[in-house]
Short mmCIF file of C-alpha atoms in Angstrom, two decimals:
data_model
loop_
_atom_site.label_atom_id
_atom_site.label_comp_id
_atom_site.label_asym_id
_atom_site.label_seq_id
_atom_site.Cartn_x
_atom_site.Cartn_y
_atom_site.Cartn_z
CA MET A 239 0.00 0.00 0.00
CA LYS A 240 1.24 3.45 -0.87
CA VAL A 241 1.47 5.79 2.11
CA THR A 242 1.32 9.59 1.89
CA THR A 243 2.68 11.56 4.81
CA ILE A 244 1.73 15.16 5.53
CA TYR A 245 3.24 17.03 8.45
CA PHE A 246 3.66 20.48 9.91
CA SER A 247 6.89 20.19 11.86
CA ALA A 248 8.65 23.38 12.92
CA THR A 249 11.17 21.68 15.22
CA TYR A 250 11.29 18.43 13.20
CA THR A 251 9.97 16.14 15.96
CA THR A 252 6.54 15.71 14.37
CA LYS A 253 8.31 14.79 11.14
CA ARG A 254 10.31 12.12 12.98
CA VAL A 255 7.19 10.56 14.47
CA VAL A 256 5.19 10.61 11.24
CA GLU A 257 8.07 9.23 9.18
CA ALA A 258 8.65 6.44 11.70
CA ILE A 259 5.00 5.41 11.48
CA ALA A 260 5.06 5.47 7.67
CA GLU A 261 8.31 3.52 7.41
CA ASN A 262 6.80 0.78 9.56
CA LEU A 263 3.82 0.57 7.21
CA SER A 264 5.20 0.73 3.68
CA ASN A 265 8.28 0.98 1.47
CA GLU A 266 6.39 3.33 -0.86
CA VAL A 267 6.01 6.72 0.81
CA ALA A 268 5.12 10.10 -0.71
CA ARG A 269 5.99 13.05 1.56
CA TYR A 270 4.51 16.53 1.97
CA ASP A 271 6.18 18.87 4.44
CA ILE A 272 3.67 21.73 4.80
CA THR A 273 5.68 23.70 7.37
CA ASN A 274 6.93 26.17 4.77
CA ASP A 275 4.67 25.09 1.92
CA SER A 276 2.03 27.67 1.02
CA ALA A 277 0.97 25.97 -2.22
CA THR A 278 -2.75 26.02 -2.96
CA ASP A 279 -3.11 23.37 -5.68
CA LEU A 280 -5.28 20.41 -4.69
CA VAL A 281 -3.66 17.04 -4.06
CA GLU A 282 -5.86 13.96 -4.50
CA ILE A 283 -5.08 10.82 -2.52
CA ALA A 284 -6.69 7.65 -3.83
CA ALA A 285 -9.03 5.37 -1.91
CA ASP A 286 -6.53 2.48 -1.97
CA GLU A 287 -3.75 4.55 -0.35
CA LEU A 288 -3.16 5.52 3.29
CA LEU A 289 -2.66 8.99 4.70
CA VAL A 290 -0.50 9.55 7.77
CA VAL A 291 -0.93 13.15 8.89
CA GLY A 292 0.88 14.76 11.80
CA VAL A 293 0.78 18.13 13.54
CA PRO A 294 2.26 19.60 16.71
CA VAL A 295 -0.07 20.70 19.48
CA TYR A 296 -0.02 24.44 20.17
CA ALA A 297 -1.95 25.41 23.31
CA GLY A 298 -4.15 22.36 22.96
CA ARG A 299 -5.03 22.94 19.30
CA VAL A 300 -3.87 22.20 15.77
CA PRO A 301 -1.86 25.21 14.55
CA ALA A 302 -4.13 27.46 12.46
CA MET A 303 -1.53 27.59 9.70
CA ALA A 304 -1.46 23.80 9.52
CA VAL A 305 -5.25 23.69 9.27
CA GLU A 306 -5.17 26.07 6.31
CA ARG A 307 -2.50 24.07 4.51
CA LEU A 308 -4.11 20.68 5.18
CA ARG A 309 -7.29 21.68 3.40
CA ARG A 310 -5.73 21.37 -0.06
CA PHE A 311 -5.46 17.59 0.35
CA ARG A 312 -8.46 15.52 -0.70
CA GLY A 313 -9.29 11.88 -0.08
CA ASN A 314 -11.85 9.51 -1.57
CA ASN A 315 -12.95 7.77 1.62
CA THR A 316 -9.21 7.17 2.01
CA PRO A 317 -8.03 5.67 5.32
CA ALA A 318 -6.04 8.04 7.49
CA VAL A 319 -3.90 7.96 10.61
CA ALA A 320 -4.13 11.19 12.62
CA VAL A 321 -1.11 12.04 14.78
CA ALA A 322 -0.71 14.85 17.30
CA VAL A 323 2.72 15.45 18.83
CA TYR A 324 2.94 17.43 22.05
CA GLY A 325 5.42 18.49 24.70
CA ASN A 326 4.37 16.37 27.70
CA ARG A 327 1.67 18.77 28.94
CA HIS A 328 -1.56 17.65 27.20
CA TYR A 329 -3.03 17.38 23.73
CA ASP A 330 -6.45 18.76 24.86
CA ASP A 331 -8.68 18.96 21.74
CA ALA A 332 -5.97 18.61 19.08
CA VAL A 333 -6.45 14.91 18.27
CA LEU A 334 -10.19 15.35 17.82
CA GLU A 335 -9.69 18.53 15.81
CA LEU A 336 -7.22 16.84 13.46
CA HIS A 337 -9.63 13.94 12.98
CA ASP A 338 -12.41 16.40 12.11
CA ILE A 339 -10.21 18.21 9.59
CA VAL A 340 -9.23 15.06 7.70
CA SER A 341 -12.83 13.85 7.78
CA GLU A 342 -13.98 17.07 6.16
CA CYS A 343 -11.35 16.53 3.48
CA GLY A 344 -12.65 13.08 2.53
CA PHE A 345 -10.62 10.75 4.73
CA ARG A 346 -11.69 8.09 7.26
CA THR A 347 -9.65 7.89 10.44
CA VAL A 348 -8.55 4.30 11.06
CA ALA A 349 -6.32 5.21 14.00
CA ALA A 350 -5.02 8.18 15.93
CA GLY A 351 -2.15 8.83 18.30
CA ALA A 352 -0.89 11.46 20.71
CA PHE A 353 2.87 11.10 20.97
CA ILE A 354 5.32 12.94 23.21
CA ALA A 355 8.24 15.05 22.02
CA GLN A 356 10.51 17.64 23.59
CA HIS A 357 8.58 20.82 24.31
CA SER A 358 9.44 23.50 21.76
CA ILE A 359 9.28 26.45 24.20
CA PHE A 360 10.33 24.77 27.46
CA PRO A 361 12.89 22.19 26.26
CA LYS A 362 13.57 20.68 29.69
CA VAL A 363 10.08 19.19 29.49
CA GLY A 364 10.02 16.03 27.40
CA ALA A 365 13.76 16.36 26.84
CA SER A 366 15.23 13.85 24.35
CA ARG A 367 11.83 12.58 23.34
CA PRO A 368 10.82 10.80 21.21
CA ASP A 369 13.24 8.20 22.60
CA ALA A 370 13.71 4.45 22.15
CA GLU A 371 10.63 3.66 24.24
CA ASP A 372 8.55 6.04 22.16
CA PHE A 373 9.73 4.50 18.90
CA ALA A 374 8.81 1.05 20.25
CA ASP A 375 5.30 2.40 20.85
CA ILE A 376 5.27 3.81 17.32
CA LYS A 377 6.25 0.44 15.86
CA ALA A 378 3.49 -1.34 17.77
CA PHE A 379 1.02 1.35 16.69
CA ALA A 380 1.94 0.91 13.02
CA LYS A 381 1.57 -2.86 13.32
CA ARG A 382 -1.96 -2.53 14.66
CA VAL A 383 -2.84 -0.04 11.91
CA SER A 384 -1.59 -2.51 9.33
CA GLU A 385 -3.78 -5.23 10.83
CA LEU A 386 -6.87 -3.00 10.76
CA LEU A 387 -6.34 -2.16 7.12
CA THR A 388 -6.65 -5.81 6.12
CA GLY A 389 -10.35 -5.83 7.05
CA ASN A 390 -13.29 -3.53 7.53
CA PHE A 391 -13.11 -0.87 10.20
CA GLY A 392 -15.82 1.28 11.69
CA GLU A 393 -15.89 4.60 13.49
CA ILE A 394 -13.30 5.88 15.91
CA SER A 395 -14.01 7.48 19.28
CA LEU A 396 -11.57 10.17 20.37
CA PRO A 397 -11.17 12.38 23.44
CA GLY A 398 -11.74 16.11 23.20
CA ASN A 399 -14.48 18.68 23.05
CA ARG A 400 -16.45 20.54 20.42
CA PRO A 401 -16.30 23.49 20.28
CA TYR A 402 -12.55 23.24 20.70
CA LYS A 403 -10.77 25.10 23.45
CA VAL A 404 -9.78 28.70 22.83
CA PRO A 405 -5.97 28.68 22.56
CA GLY A 406 -4.11 30.83 25.02
CA GLY A 407 -0.49 31.79 25.31
CA ILE A 408 2.22 33.54 27.26
CA PRO A 409 3.50 36.89 25.90
CA ILE A 410 7.00 35.60 25.12
CA TRP A 411 8.81 35.44 21.78
CA PRO A 412 12.19 34.11 20.62
CA THR A 413 14.98 36.59 19.98
CA ALA A 414 18.72 36.39 19.39
CA SER A 415 21.67 37.00 21.68
CA ARG A 416 24.97 38.71 20.85
CA ARG A 417 26.22 35.45 19.32
CA CYS A 418 23.88 35.97 16.37
CA THR A 419 25.87 36.33 13.14
CA ALA A 420 22.86 37.53 11.12
CA CYS A 421 23.25 34.59 8.74
CA GLY A 422 19.54 34.80 7.92
CA LEU A 423 18.78 31.07 8.15
CA CYS A 424 16.01 31.65 10.70
CA ALA A 425 14.41 34.24 8.43
CA ARG A 426 14.50 31.88 5.43
CA LEU A 427 12.94 28.98 7.36
CA CYS A 428 10.39 30.83 9.50
CA PRO A 429 6.96 29.43 8.48
CA THR A 430 5.21 32.78 8.99
CA GLY A 431 7.81 35.22 7.71
CA ALA A 432 8.04 36.78 11.15
CA ILE A 433 11.80 37.45 10.92
CA ASP A 434 13.16 40.25 8.74
CA PRO A 435 16.19 38.97 6.74
CA ALA A 436 17.72 42.43 6.98
CA SER A 437 17.43 42.45 10.77
CA PRO A 438 17.15 38.84 11.92
CA LYS A 439 17.85 39.36 15.61
CA GLY A 440 14.29 40.47 16.30
CA VAL A 441 10.84 39.10 15.54
CA ASP A 442 7.50 40.45 14.35
CA LYS A 443 5.28 39.60 17.33
CA THR A 444 2.13 39.98 15.25
CA ARG A 445 3.22 37.16 12.94
CA CYS A 446 5.23 34.87 15.22
CA ILE A 447 3.38 31.70 16.29
CA LYS A 448 6.14 30.63 18.74
CA CYS A 449 6.71 27.41 16.83
CA GLY A 450 10.40 27.24 17.76
CA ARG A 451 11.66 26.78 14.19
CA CYS A 452 14.15 29.64 14.50
CA VAL A 453 15.50 28.20 17.77
CA ALA A 454 15.87 24.75 16.24
CA VAL A 455 17.77 25.86 13.13
CA CYS A 456 20.05 28.56 14.59
CA PRO A 457 23.64 27.42 13.85
CA THR A 458 25.13 29.45 16.71
CA LYS A 459 22.43 28.50 19.26
CA SER A 460 21.94 32.20 19.90
CA ARG A 461 18.21 32.29 19.26
CA ARG A 462 16.08 31.40 22.28
CA PHE A 463 13.18 32.47 24.42
CA TYR A 464 14.53 35.02 26.93
CA GLY A 465 13.39 37.43 29.62
CA ILE A 466 11.91 37.54 33.09
CA LYS A 467 8.44 36.49 31.92
CA TYR A 468 9.95 33.48 30.20
CA SER A 469 12.07 32.50 33.20
CA LEU A 470 9.06 32.66 35.53
CA ALA A 471 6.86 30.71 33.13
CA ALA A 472 9.59 28.11 32.56
CA ALA A 473 10.04 27.55 36.30
CA ARG A 474 6.32 26.90 36.73
CA PHE A 475 6.02 24.77 33.61
CA ASN A 476 9.11 22.68 34.36
CA SER A 477 7.99 21.91 37.91
CA THR A 478 4.44 21.03 36.84
CA PHE A 479 5.03 18.87 33.78
CA THR A 480 8.23 16.94 34.42
CA THR A 481 6.51 13.59 35.10
CA ARG A 482 6.84 11.40 32.03
CA ARG A 483 3.54 11.00 30.19
CA ALA A 484 2.72 7.94 28.14
CA ASN A 485 1.84 7.99 24.46
CA GLU A 486 -1.85 7.39 23.79
CA VAL A 487 -3.39 5.66 20.78
CA TRP A 488 -6.90 4.97 19.54
CA TYR A 489 -8.24 2.65 16.83
CA ALA A 490 -11.42 2.36 14.80
CA ASP A 491 -13.69 -0.31 16.24
CA GLY A 492 -12.83 -2.85 13.56
CA LYS A 493 -16.43 -3.77 12.79
#
């Protein structure tokens, strides 16, 4: 079976999870990285293929930019695996929201998962995840998906609420330290264009979605979240969410 992967992955952890699932399902994989892809042409995915779609969880929701970019993909009652990747706090309504999005686009959710990765704003939380234990969970998840696809499957029941939670946020944004060489890599790779190539040390707060892409790609490690507000928030977050959370998975009823 051909597998198509679609992922929004600013810090590359969602990509790692989605690719690991796909590689355990098929040797024929088509890939769409929508993190920096603003294309609008429709992409049709056939009924006899499988979609594996992954997004990070931002404040308990699917990133609005990812929602917009996912809507150009169309299925024909095509089976789909919906994957939310989050930083050890909670996925809230994101798994359900992602399922609803792919359903609206013509896909049927055969399975869904909420997998842990290092938090993109508070990196001490979920540090080094996904790790070997997580990838073992991913392998087992893919095996069960493969088994379900050999027969008929019914509806899937997922946690979450409609209407979805209103996303919140802390007024903090990533900026650069004196080590910044103004190489411009962060500006080129920012999904929202929130960094001016001519002045890359700052950030346009009206456009920044705090995805952490600029922090992840900075070659001098100068770009980070800074400031008193960040330090206070990090202390609270780190003390509250250090306990290791387990990955969670759900499957269609198989009827």
